[in-house]
């Protein structure tokens, strides 16, 4: 299997496991709107700041695919956080919509973190290669 396709499958499995974890927590506390309230709580603003700093660090070159993918996922994460913020948590009909939007938020959040870690790893490898070629 192609490495890119395998990485995408691994990412989708990680996102599915994380969504299952959050849904499982909601089921344990008998609150199916728990994932929506996690996103609506607004406690993720420090995460946005941290992601912005790391994106600024990794996006030195505009051709790095992992940094660009992380940026796209971060934009999606911010967009879905805004959309989930407007979901009414008391209505029975809003539960499926809120759950889908919260799932999209968590998927974008995981994508951002995974792509940032890949971009950082590529950057460290590139700097090591430049350092070893300069030593000779």
Tab-separated table of C-alpha atoms in Angstrom:
chain	number	residue	atom	x	y	z
A	1	UNK	CA	0.000	0.000	0.000
A	2	UNK	CA	1.171	3.517	-0.716
A	3	UNK	CA	2.666	5.353	2.289
A	4	UNK	CA	0.349	8.329	1.840
A	5	UNK	CA	-2.739	6.126	1.768
A	6	UNK	CA	-1.502	4.172	4.791
A	7	UNK	CA	-0.939	7.415	6.726
A	8	UNK	CA	-4.456	8.548	5.838
A	9	UNK	CA	-5.913	5.250	7.035
A	10	UNK	CA	-3.971	5.553	10.312
A	11	UNK	CA	-5.253	9.109	10.771
A	12	UNK	CA	-8.857	8.077	10.141
A	13	UNK	CA	-8.528	5.201	12.607
A	14	UNK	CA	-7.072	7.540	15.244
A	15	UNK	CA	-9.879	10.031	14.666
A	16	UNK	CA	-12.477	7.263	14.907
A	17	UNK	CA	-10.949	5.998	18.159
A	18	UNK	CA	-10.917	9.501	19.647
A	19	UNK	CA	-14.541	10.143	18.682
A	20	UNK	CA	-15.472	6.744	20.144
A	21	UNK	CA	-13.668	7.710	23.369
A	22	UNK	CA	-15.536	11.007	23.680
A	23	UNK	CA	-18.826	9.302	22.816
A	24	UNK	CA	-18.077	6.567	25.350
A	25	UNK	CA	-17.499	9.167	28.045
A	26	UNK	CA	-20.842	10.714	27.145
A	27	UNK	CA	-22.521	7.300	27.346
A	28	UNK	CA	-20.925	6.568	30.727
A	29	UNK	CA	-22.264	9.773	32.222
A	30	UNK	CA	-25.579	9.299	30.358
A	31	UNK	CA	-25.209	12.572	28.460
A	32	UNK	CA	-25.275	12.253	24.673
A	33	UNK	CA	-24.652	15.979	24.225
A	34	UNK	CA	-21.307	15.738	26.071
A	35	UNK	CA	-19.168	16.016	22.877
A	36	UNK	CA	-21.094	19.138	21.854
A	37	UNK	CA	-20.644	20.733	25.278
A	38	UNK	CA	-16.916	19.948	25.235
A	39	UNK	CA	-16.568	22.008	22.072
A	40	UNK	CA	-18.964	24.712	23.292
A	41	UNK	CA	-17.121	25.123	26.598
A	42	UNK	CA	-14.592	27.436	24.963
A	43	UNK	CA	-11.655	25.907	26.820
A	44	UNK	CA	-9.800	25.284	23.556
A	45	UNK	CA	-8.596	28.853	22.906
A	46	UNK	CA	-5.113	28.097	24.337
A	47	UNK	CA	-4.960	25.228	21.854
A	48	UNK	CA	-5.585	27.663	18.991
A	49	UNK	CA	-2.769	29.921	20.249
A	50	UNK	CA	-0.370	26.991	20.588
A	51	UNK	CA	-1.259	25.711	17.126
A	52	UNK	CA	-0.688	29.160	15.652
A	53	UNK	CA	2.766	29.334	17.206
A	54	UNK	CA	3.754	25.881	16.016
A	55	UNK	CA	2.350	26.527	12.537
A	56	UNK	CA	4.414	29.697	12.333
A	57	UNK	CA	7.481	27.699	13.305
A	58	UNK	CA	6.923	24.875	10.833
A	59	UNK	CA	5.766	26.884	7.818
A	60	UNK	CA	9.118	28.345	6.894
A	61	UNK	CA	8.799	26.888	3.423
A	62	UNK	CA	5.510	27.094	1.580
A	63	UNK	CA	6.006	23.696	-0.057
A	64	UNK	CA	5.776	21.572	3.097
A	65	UNK	CA	2.635	19.482	2.607
A	66	UNK	CA	2.288	18.511	6.264
A	67	UNK	CA	2.354	22.141	7.414
A	68	UNK	CA	-0.201	23.101	4.779
A	69	UNK	CA	-2.423	20.179	5.803
A	70	UNK	CA	-2.098	21.227	9.452
A	71	UNK	CA	-3.110	24.758	8.519
A	72	UNK	CA	-6.170	23.496	6.640
A	73	UNK	CA	-7.155	21.311	9.601
A	74	UNK	CA	-6.669	24.240	12.020
A	75	UNK	CA	-8.926	26.429	9.888
A	76	UNK	CA	-11.504	23.629	9.833
A	77	UNK	CA	-11.209	23.261	13.589
A	78	UNK	CA	-11.876	26.962	14.146
A	79	UNK	CA	-14.796	26.889	11.703
A	80	UNK	CA	-16.423	23.870	13.331
A	81	UNK	CA	-15.912	25.383	16.798
A	82	UNK	CA	-17.892	28.413	15.642
A	83	UNK	CA	-20.618	26.223	14.143
A	84	UNK	CA	-20.934	24.066	17.258
A	85	UNK	CA	-21.162	27.210	19.377
A	86	UNK	CA	-24.490	28.035	17.768
A	87	UNK	CA	-26.103	24.645	18.351
A	88	UNK	CA	-28.942	24.641	20.874
A	89	UNK	CA	-28.256	21.931	23.435
A	90	UNK	CA	-31.787	21.666	24.824
A	91	UNK	CA	-33.610	20.659	21.637
A	92	UNK	CA	-33.959	16.981	20.786
A	93	UNK	CA	-33.555	17.629	17.058
A	94	UNK	CA	-30.253	19.434	17.507
A	95	UNK	CA	-28.459	16.438	19.041
A	96	UNK	CA	-27.526	14.730	15.728
A	97	UNK	CA	-26.397	17.994	14.122
A	98	UNK	CA	-24.366	18.962	17.180
A	99	UNK	CA	-22.813	15.516	17.366
A	100	UNK	CA	-21.786	15.575	13.694
A	101	UNK	CA	-20.283	19.066	14.057
A	102	UNK	CA	-18.463	18.078	17.259
A	103	UNK	CA	-17.111	14.975	15.505
A	104	UNK	CA	-15.836	17.153	12.646
A	105	UNK	CA	-14.192	19.480	15.205
A	106	UNK	CA	-12.422	16.582	16.939
A	107	UNK	CA	-11.308	15.127	13.601
A	108	UNK	CA	-9.835	18.474	12.530
A	109	UNK	CA	-8.168	18.857	15.929
A	110	UNK	CA	-6.514	15.456	15.649
A	111	UNK	CA	-5.537	16.154	12.044
A	112	UNK	CA	-3.896	19.405	13.072
A	113	UNK	CA	-1.881	17.747	15.821
A	114	UNK	CA	-0.832	14.790	13.672
A	115	UNK	CA	0.187	16.927	10.692
A	116	UNK	CA	2.076	19.334	12.964
A	117	UNK	CA	4.012	16.470	14.516
A	118	UNK	CA	4.839	15.158	11.045
A	119	UNK	CA	5.953	18.636	9.935
A	120	UNK	CA	8.131	19.031	13.017
A	121	UNK	CA	9.699	15.621	12.424
A	122	UNK	CA	10.440	16.518	8.796
A	123	UNK	CA	11.923	19.843	9.869
A	124	UNK	CA	14.203	18.197	12.447
A	125	UNK	CA	15.352	15.629	9.883
A	126	UNK	CA	16.006	18.395	7.361
A	127	UNK	CA	18.042	20.410	9.885
A	128	UNK	CA	20.041	17.304	10.856
A	129	UNK	CA	20.769	16.609	7.183
A	130	UNK	CA	21.878	20.217	6.652
A	131	UNK	CA	24.042	20.082	9.765
A	132	UNK	CA	25.748	16.860	8.746
A	133	UNK	CA	26.409	18.121	5.203
A	134	UNK	CA	27.913	21.353	6.567
A	135	UNK	CA	30.269	19.397	8.848
A	136	UNK	CA	31.965	17.704	5.911
